Amino acid sequence: MRRPDFLVLLFATSFLTTACDPVVVIDSDPETDPDPDPTPDPDPDPDPDPDPNPQPNAAFCANAELASDASTGVAATIDGAQANLVRWDGSVVQLNPWTEPPPADAYSVVNVASGGGLVTTSASWSRFDPPAERSFVKWFDRNGNLVDEWSSDTTLSVQSIGTDGTTVLYSWSSTAVPEPIVIRLPDGTRVGYAETQLFGGVLADGWVMFQRSGPKGNLEGIRFEQPSTGASRETVPSTYPIPTKRGFLYIERGEGSFWLVEETPEGPTVTVLTGIGEAEDLYIQGQSDVRTVLVRSYNGEPGWIVDLERGETRAIEVTSPAGMQPLQDSCELEMPGLLPNGDVLVTMRDDTTAQHFLLDPVSGAMTSVGHAIASPGWLGRSSRGGTLLLAGGNGFDTFCPIQGWSGQPPSSAVPIGVVQVVSEQTDTIHELATGDVWSLPWSHPISPDGGCVAGRENEEGTYTILDVRTGERVAAPAAGAWQWL
């Protein structure tokens, strides 16, 4: 049986760096420069015009786009009850999450989250089972400077941080809490709500969504709310929606056709799904960063790509390569997926291996991606910033294992338990051995630009930091999951 997915929020303890070449500074003012040669000196020590403020070098993933300079924090870790900010130059800034130290006999928990240029720590302690007897939340900038801090006699946990720094927190206790959802605005203002269910994350301009449920847990409505102004709008989707960065999506069935409805704070936008015919009920399987949505039916078709900008629906047409067929698990489910860049990831199989392909939904062209995987029982994958992670695991990790393998896989096939790191920009493939393929993507977080991967090698928490563009690796012993900012 597959282990439950969960997001680990206890992070790495320390960082091991490698030496880098010194920064070479080119003179910027040759008229008054006693050394006007625009060519950098090969030996900077005797340079008559040295840079008075030399910039530090990146200690890892120097080719990535992690920050504006190497002295800025790019990741967060946890060292026991102490939080850390890891800068790009490899230095570590301690972020004390405690306003008051926990009692010696108490059980304490520290979590870290980030967004909108901020890093938050949530620390709580209790002598018995949760909820906490005391909680503290702090906000820091990416240089480690304290911005704000709250304390509470209830459990306070950060749920979401918007691009503008709007932070949503849950407050709960063994007794009734009058305002279970508390929001910190970018200016530090605190706004509380009696609602208990948040839907999705913080949207643009600080909008949030509250879910209203009936007595049996059925969805009765979703309300958009902008805490800074008090503006709100409520709507009732006819089918269960999925959250997006702009609001939420759901499918409406009309007379003889389906509609894809996108709800935002400004109102609904309806796209008629053409060319689907008499399909069974549809569901939304995924969405991309380029405003396309993967819609599938329950009767086994590969699905349709809906372009929200153009208002177009296009059927996914998959042509199996010679000797291969679409891969299905034992629940007879195929495994297409929509990547952030809008490509469709499809998986084919023969008797011994599984092979992933990228399908261009417009031209229909298919290109193999990554190496073939030897007889996997299930497949894990993750994508961000043009970097794709592919892995195969044992069948006992899922309720619907892939079956029917026969024969010996070729020696070139990647065994299960190995994560392939594939760069869509450079066509390079790296491999990371790991004991945690079942926990993708959280065990191997990708940096926002896709240039760096922190790969958890085993359940003891040993990490490898991989530069996707160069293949350079830096060992980073860690007690928990690594989080990029």
XYZ file of C-alpha atoms in Angstrom:
485
model
C 0.000 0.000 0.000
C 1.367 3.411 -0.936
C 2.501 5.556 1.924
C 0.425 8.732 2.385
C 1.786 11.877 0.784
C 2.630 14.552 3.234
C 4.605 17.756 3.224
C 7.540 17.611 5.587
C 8.244 20.942 7.180
C 11.316 20.075 9.265
C 14.356 21.119 7.376
C 18.091 20.723 6.887
C 20.718 21.313 9.577
C 23.871 22.548 7.900
C 25.449 23.143 4.553
C 28.737 21.927 3.042
C 30.194 24.231 0.406
C 32.798 23.960 -2.337
C 35.435 26.483 -3.301
C 34.641 28.827 -6.197
C 36.813 31.103 -8.342
C 37.123 34.685 -7.077
C 34.856 37.310 -8.545
C 36.550 39.344 -11.291
C 35.621 43.037 -11.224
C 35.824 45.109 -14.433
C 36.506 48.830 -14.103
C 33.355 50.853 -14.752
C 34.859 54.360 -15.009
C 37.892 54.292 -17.354
C 38.234 58.117 -17.643
C 39.345 58.644 -14.046
C 40.652 55.145 -13.552
C 44.443 54.896 -12.985
C 44.158 51.460 -14.506
C 41.899 52.064 -17.542
C 42.566 48.701 -19.165
C 39.066 47.160 -19.627
C 40.630 43.703 -19.399
C 40.499 42.365 -15.840
C 43.851 41.916 -14.092
C 44.896 38.264 -14.007
C 46.101 38.774 -10.446
C 43.734 41.067 -8.509
C 46.008 41.437 -5.451
C 48.192 44.243 -6.876
C 45.261 45.869 -8.689
C 45.550 49.679 -8.147
C 41.757 49.967 -8.463
C 40.261 47.143 -6.380
C 36.516 46.900 -5.849
C 35.875 48.245 -2.313
C 32.771 46.048 -1.985
C 33.515 42.716 -3.613
C 30.507 40.483 -4.010
C 30.604 36.963 -2.535
C 30.577 33.934 -4.786
C 27.757 31.411 -5.003
C 28.674 28.283 -3.048
C 26.375 26.010 -5.037
C 24.399 26.087 -8.287
C 26.323 29.143 -9.512
C 24.546 28.945 -12.886
C 21.074 29.095 -11.364
C 18.980 32.234 -10.854
C 18.312 31.940 -7.146
C 18.749 35.565 -6.036
C 20.080 38.948 -7.127
C 23.350 38.356 -5.265
C 25.030 35.547 -3.378
C 24.572 37.164 0.054
C 20.790 36.688 -0.152
C 18.986 33.769 1.473
C 17.825 31.108 -0.984
C 16.718 28.227 1.271
C 15.407 27.536 4.762
C 16.309 24.702 7.116
C 15.584 23.537 10.655
C 18.256 22.497 13.165
C 16.288 20.966 16.018
C 14.350 23.839 17.601
C 16.390 26.450 15.688
C 15.544 27.720 12.190
C 18.222 28.698 9.681
C 18.412 30.821 6.570
C 20.894 29.481 3.997
C 22.447 32.161 1.813
C 23.611 31.510 -1.725
C 27.222 32.008 -0.643
C 26.841 29.030 1.727
C 26.719 31.053 4.948
C 23.967 30.343 7.455
C 21.955 32.897 9.418
C 20.204 31.649 12.531
C 16.552 32.652 12.771
C 15.461 32.334 16.392
C 11.794 31.244 16.195
C 11.180 31.601 19.948
C 10.107 34.819 21.653
C 10.124 32.847 24.895
C 12.071 29.576 25.254
C 9.918 26.454 25.648
C 9.962 24.623 29.003
C 12.549 21.866 29.269
C 9.864 19.180 29.644
C 7.730 20.373 26.680
C 7.380 18.939 23.193
C 8.218 21.624 20.619
C 7.626 21.977 16.862
C 9.210 24.460 14.449
C 8.013 24.988 10.852
C 9.210 27.247 8.062
C 7.377 28.792 5.086
C 8.199 31.491 2.540
C 6.673 33.793 -0.056
C 6.500 37.423 -1.086
C 10.147 38.035 -0.135
C 9.489 36.839 3.430
C 10.488 33.803 5.474
C 8.234 32.794 8.369
C 8.948 30.575 11.339
C 6.150 28.975 13.369
C 7.183 27.620 16.772
C 4.921 26.034 19.376
C 5.194 23.875 22.452
C 2.946 21.728 24.650
C 3.513 19.377 27.553
C 0.888 16.955 26.347
C -0.806 16.304 22.994
C -1.628 19.188 20.651
C -2.974 21.827 20.573
C -0.097 23.985 21.699
C 0.012 25.805 24.994
C 2.052 28.616 23.429
C 2.862 29.605 19.841
C 5.109 32.152 18.164
C 5.208 33.281 14.525
C 7.976 35.493 13.150
C 8.471 37.138 9.765
C 11.998 37.737 8.398
C 13.278 39.212 5.149
C 15.641 37.189 2.940
C 18.657 38.748 4.660
C 17.504 37.407 8.020
C 16.214 40.688 9.478
C 13.170 40.424 11.766
C 10.098 42.117 10.237
C 7.304 41.204 12.670
C 6.356 38.673 15.342
C 3.141 37.372 16.945
C 2.484 35.172 19.958
C -0.626 33.276 21.037
C -1.986 30.849 23.631
C -3.469 28.844 20.717
C -1.745 26.905 17.962
C -0.804 29.331 15.170
C 0.281 27.779 11.858
C 1.093 29.534 8.578
C -1.035 28.153 5.719
C -0.213 30.376 2.757
C 1.865 33.447 1.847
C 0.982 35.559 -1.192
C 3.344 37.269 -3.608
C 2.672 40.562 -1.811
C 3.450 39.058 1.621
C -0.186 38.588 2.724
C -0.031 35.680 5.191
C -2.904 33.375 6.157
C -2.683 31.539 9.482
C -4.888 28.995 11.235
C -5.526 29.445 14.943
C -6.932 26.496 16.882
C -7.256 25.226 20.409
C -9.063 22.607 22.495
C -11.722 25.253 23.133
C -13.604 27.313 20.571
C -11.546 30.002 18.842
C -13.633 33.032 17.762
C -11.410 33.746 14.736
C -9.909 30.473 13.440
C -8.440 32.190 10.349
C -6.138 35.149 10.915
C -4.541 37.163 8.112
C -1.517 39.442 8.335
C -1.533 42.142 5.649
C 1.731 43.427 4.095
C 1.638 46.526 6.342
C 1.379 44.329 9.454
C -2.367 44.814 10.028
C -4.098 41.780 11.564
C -7.554 40.730 10.285
C -9.523 37.824 11.811
C -12.358 35.713 10.344
C -14.917 33.357 11.865
C -14.674 31.027 8.858
C -12.861 27.754 9.383
C -12.120 26.628 5.815
C -9.720 28.335 3.432
C -9.851 27.307 -0.249
C -6.522 27.420 -2.096
C -3.738 29.923 -1.473
C -3.471 33.690 -1.457
C -4.338 35.203 -4.857
C -3.033 38.353 -6.529
C -3.611 41.629 -4.668
C -4.097 39.738 -1.410
C -7.455 38.125 -2.247
C -8.315 34.887 -0.427
C -11.100 32.319 -0.848
C -13.265 30.864 1.906
C -15.125 27.575 1.455
C -18.619 27.175 2.912
C -19.708 23.588 3.550
C -23.029 22.016 4.461
C -23.770 19.772 7.479
C -22.558 16.694 5.580
C -19.380 18.368 4.380
C -20.774 19.136 0.912
C -19.578 22.296 -0.785
C -22.199 25.043 -0.657
C -20.226 28.036 -1.873
C -16.906 29.860 -2.201
C -16.441 33.487 -1.215
C -13.697 35.743 -2.531
C -12.520 38.228 0.087
C -9.943 41.034 -0.030
C -9.013 41.686 3.616
C -7.357 45.029 2.923
C -10.570 46.568 1.522
C -13.387 44.294 2.734
C -14.520 43.662 -0.869
C -16.106 40.234 -1.372
C -18.011 38.100 -3.872
C -19.588 34.671 -3.389
C -20.391 32.048 -6.008
C -21.696 28.478 -5.990
C -19.915 26.084 -8.386
C -22.063 23.238 -9.723
C -19.237 20.684 -9.476
C -16.286 20.488 -7.147
C -13.682 23.074 -8.193
C -9.895 23.098 -8.185
C -7.969 26.170 -6.961
C -5.736 28.148 -9.322
C -3.408 31.130 -8.982
C -6.248 33.401 -10.126
C -9.245 31.775 -8.416
C -10.739 28.378 -9.226
C -11.975 26.220 -12.119
C -14.914 23.847 -12.429
C -16.840 22.053 -15.185
C -20.481 22.811 -15.923
C -22.588 20.476 -18.027
C -24.927 22.287 -20.377
C -27.403 20.996 -22.919
C -25.344 18.941 -25.365
C -22.004 20.382 -24.273
C -19.624 21.027 -21.401
C -18.336 24.360 -20.162
C -15.149 25.114 -18.276
C -15.818 27.962 -15.863
C -13.018 30.064 -14.386
C -14.027 32.124 -11.357
C -11.877 35.065 -10.228
C -12.566 38.014 -7.916
C -13.646 39.966 -11.016
C -16.223 37.375 -12.107
C -16.645 34.207 -14.194
C -15.240 33.395 -17.645
C -16.849 30.521 -19.564
C -15.111 28.396 -22.214
C -17.318 26.028 -24.247
C -15.607 22.648 -24.619
C -16.046 21.749 -28.267
C -15.539 18.408 -29.962
C -16.071 16.257 -26.883
C -19.423 14.781 -27.883
C -21.306 12.329 -25.675
C -18.580 11.842 -23.092
C -19.253 10.792 -19.566
C -18.744 13.340 -16.813
C -15.474 15.187 -17.148
C -12.913 16.113 -14.544
C -9.945 18.480 -14.444
C -6.669 16.591 -14.121
C -4.178 19.427 -14.275
C -3.312 22.980 -15.261
C -0.192 24.673 -16.623
C 1.511 28.003 -16.095
C 0.579 29.060 -19.649
C -3.205 29.085 -19.075
C -3.988 25.616 -20.408
C -5.994 22.908 -18.629
C -6.016 19.107 -19.028
C -9.586 17.743 -18.983
C -10.333 14.004 -18.983
C -13.371 11.746 -18.913
C -13.973 8.609 -16.892
C -14.249 6.392 -19.967
C -10.538 6.249 -20.760
C -9.872 8.798 -23.504
C -6.458 10.518 -23.311
C -8.266 13.804 -22.741
C -8.443 17.343 -24.081
C -6.339 20.470 -23.700
C -8.338 23.633 -23.067
C -6.616 26.937 -23.915
C -8.196 29.520 -21.624
C -6.712 32.483 -23.487
C -7.872 31.374 -26.947
C -11.060 29.654 -25.822
C -10.070 26.512 -27.757
C -10.409 22.800 -27.002
C -8.026 20.315 -28.614
C -8.181 16.521 -28.298
C -4.979 14.777 -27.202
C -3.999 12.345 -29.945
C -1.355 9.827 -28.952
C 0.378 7.627 -31.528
C 2.166 4.694 -29.917
C 5.749 4.080 -31.088
C 6.455 0.708 -32.664
C 6.420 -2.094 -30.102
C 4.920 0.066 -27.351
C 1.481 0.852 -25.965
C 0.075 3.435 -23.524
C 0.946 2.538 -19.943
C -1.914 1.797 -17.562
C -1.839 0.815 -13.923
C -3.875 -2.044 -12.453
C -6.837 0.309 -12.006
C -6.794 0.758 -15.818
C -5.849 4.386 -15.514
C -3.518 5.959 -18.053
C -1.008 8.493 -16.862
C -0.885 11.632 -19.019
C 0.137 14.777 -17.211
C 0.244 18.480 -18.029
C 3.594 20.162 -17.375
C 3.976 23.810 -16.327
C 5.165 24.806 -19.834
C 2.023 23.330 -21.450
C 3.555 20.118 -22.812
C 1.730 16.845 -22.165
C 3.718 14.051 -20.540
C 2.602 10.595 -21.722
C 4.028 7.224 -20.756
C 4.463 4.169 -22.981
C 5.522 0.643 -22.132
C 6.750 -2.593 -23.621
C 7.229 -5.908 -21.810
C 10.102 -4.745 -19.605
C 10.320 -0.948 -19.431
C 8.355 2.305 -19.183
C 9.336 5.329 -21.287
C 8.123 8.921 -20.928
C 7.399 11.144 -23.927
C 6.649 14.845 -24.326
C 3.639 15.447 -26.560
C 3.173 18.803 -28.260
C -0.619 19.295 -28.010
C -0.629 21.464 -31.160
C 1.547 19.502 -33.605
C 1.038 16.079 -32.035
C 4.781 15.376 -32.189
C 6.166 13.089 -29.474
C 9.736 13.219 -28.167
C 11.188 10.747 -25.686
C 12.316 12.312 -22.411
C 14.624 10.674 -19.908
C 15.810 7.084 -20.051
C 13.580 4.006 -19.988
C 12.725 2.776 -16.470
C 13.078 -0.913 -15.635
C 9.710 -2.550 -14.764
C 8.407 0.078 -12.314
C 5.526 -0.689 -9.963
C 4.569 2.979 -9.988
C 5.916 6.231 -11.447
C 6.653 9.501 -9.691
C 7.304 12.825 -11.408
C 7.656 16.526 -10.706
C 8.381 19.616 -12.817
C 9.379 23.217 -12.188
C 11.259 25.886 -14.103
C 11.982 23.655 -17.112
C 13.408 20.808 -14.999
C 11.627 17.459 -14.870
C 12.072 14.721 -12.256
C 11.205 11.135 -13.239
C 11.391 8.093 -10.984
C 10.095 4.544 -10.660
C 9.231 2.821 -7.405
C 8.053 -0.535 -6.080
C 4.443 -1.585 -6.642
C 3.751 -1.959 -2.934
C 3.856 1.841 -2.654
C 0.481 2.242 -4.385
C -3.057 0.840 -4.397
C -2.921 0.439 -8.198
C 0.501 -0.985 -9.108
C 1.698 -1.281 -12.698
C 1.706 -4.980 -13.570
C 2.317 -7.351 -16.459
C 6.079 -7.019 -16.752
C 7.865 -10.022 -18.258
C 11.435 -10.646 -19.312
C 14.703 -8.982 -18.391
C 14.968 -5.190 -18.849
C 17.944 -3.981 -20.906
C 21.051 -2.957 -18.971
C 20.584 0.650 -20.132
C 17.250 0.959 -18.298
C 17.218 3.024 -15.100
C 16.417 0.854 -12.058
C 13.714 1.734 -9.578
C 14.927 3.876 -6.701
C 16.743 6.347 -8.990
C 15.503 9.870 -9.764
C 16.266 11.209 -13.235
C 16.781 14.978 -13.369
C 16.002 16.103 -16.916
C 16.602 19.648 -18.153
C 14.166 20.569 -20.913
C 16.391 23.536 -21.806
C 19.679 21.675 -22.307
C 18.497 18.073 -22.868
C 20.877 16.899 -20.127
C 19.996 14.008 -17.803
C 21.409 13.505 -14.316
C 20.641 10.678 -11.897
C 20.230 10.844 -8.125
C 20.116 7.661 -6.066
C 17.532 7.920 -3.303
C 15.509 5.950 -0.807
C 12.593 8.382 -0.990
C 11.225 8.212 -4.542
C 7.762 7.631 -3.086
C 7.738 11.151 -1.647
C 8.353 13.137 -4.845
C 8.250 16.107 -5.211
C 8.837 17.044 -1.554
C 11.890 14.832 -1.138
C 13.586 16.488 -4.153
C 12.515 20.146 -4.300
C 13.400 22.071 -7.463
C 14.452 25.714 -7.225
C 11.975 28.199 -8.746
C 14.138 28.732 -11.846
C 14.711 24.996 -12.316
C 18.494 25.350 -12.105
C 19.039 23.529 -8.810
C 17.654 20.374 -7.164
C 18.028 19.362 -3.520
C 17.841 15.562 -3.584
C 17.199 13.565 -0.443
C 19.365 10.472 -0.776
C 18.031 8.344 2.077
C 15.666 8.306 5.026
C 18.473 9.513 7.312
C 18.241 12.898 5.585
C 21.475 13.082 3.596
C 21.042 15.583 0.771
C 22.810 16.299 -2.509
C 22.499 19.769 -4.049
C 22.671 19.353 -7.827
C 23.457 22.100 -10.352
C 21.167 21.036 -13.192
C 23.102 22.919 -15.882
C 26.614 21.734 -15.015
C 26.013 18.518 -13.065
C 28.136 19.800 -10.140
C 27.058 18.317 -6.798
C 27.499 19.538 -3.242
C 26.815 17.309 -0.249
C 24.518 18.842 2.350
C 23.827 16.743 5.492
C 20.221 17.429 6.495
C 17.816 16.379 9.214
C 14.708 17.063 7.125
C 13.388 18.464 3.881
C 15.066 21.357 2.077
C 12.895 24.324 1.102
C 13.824 26.807 -1.614
C 12.645 30.365 -1.064
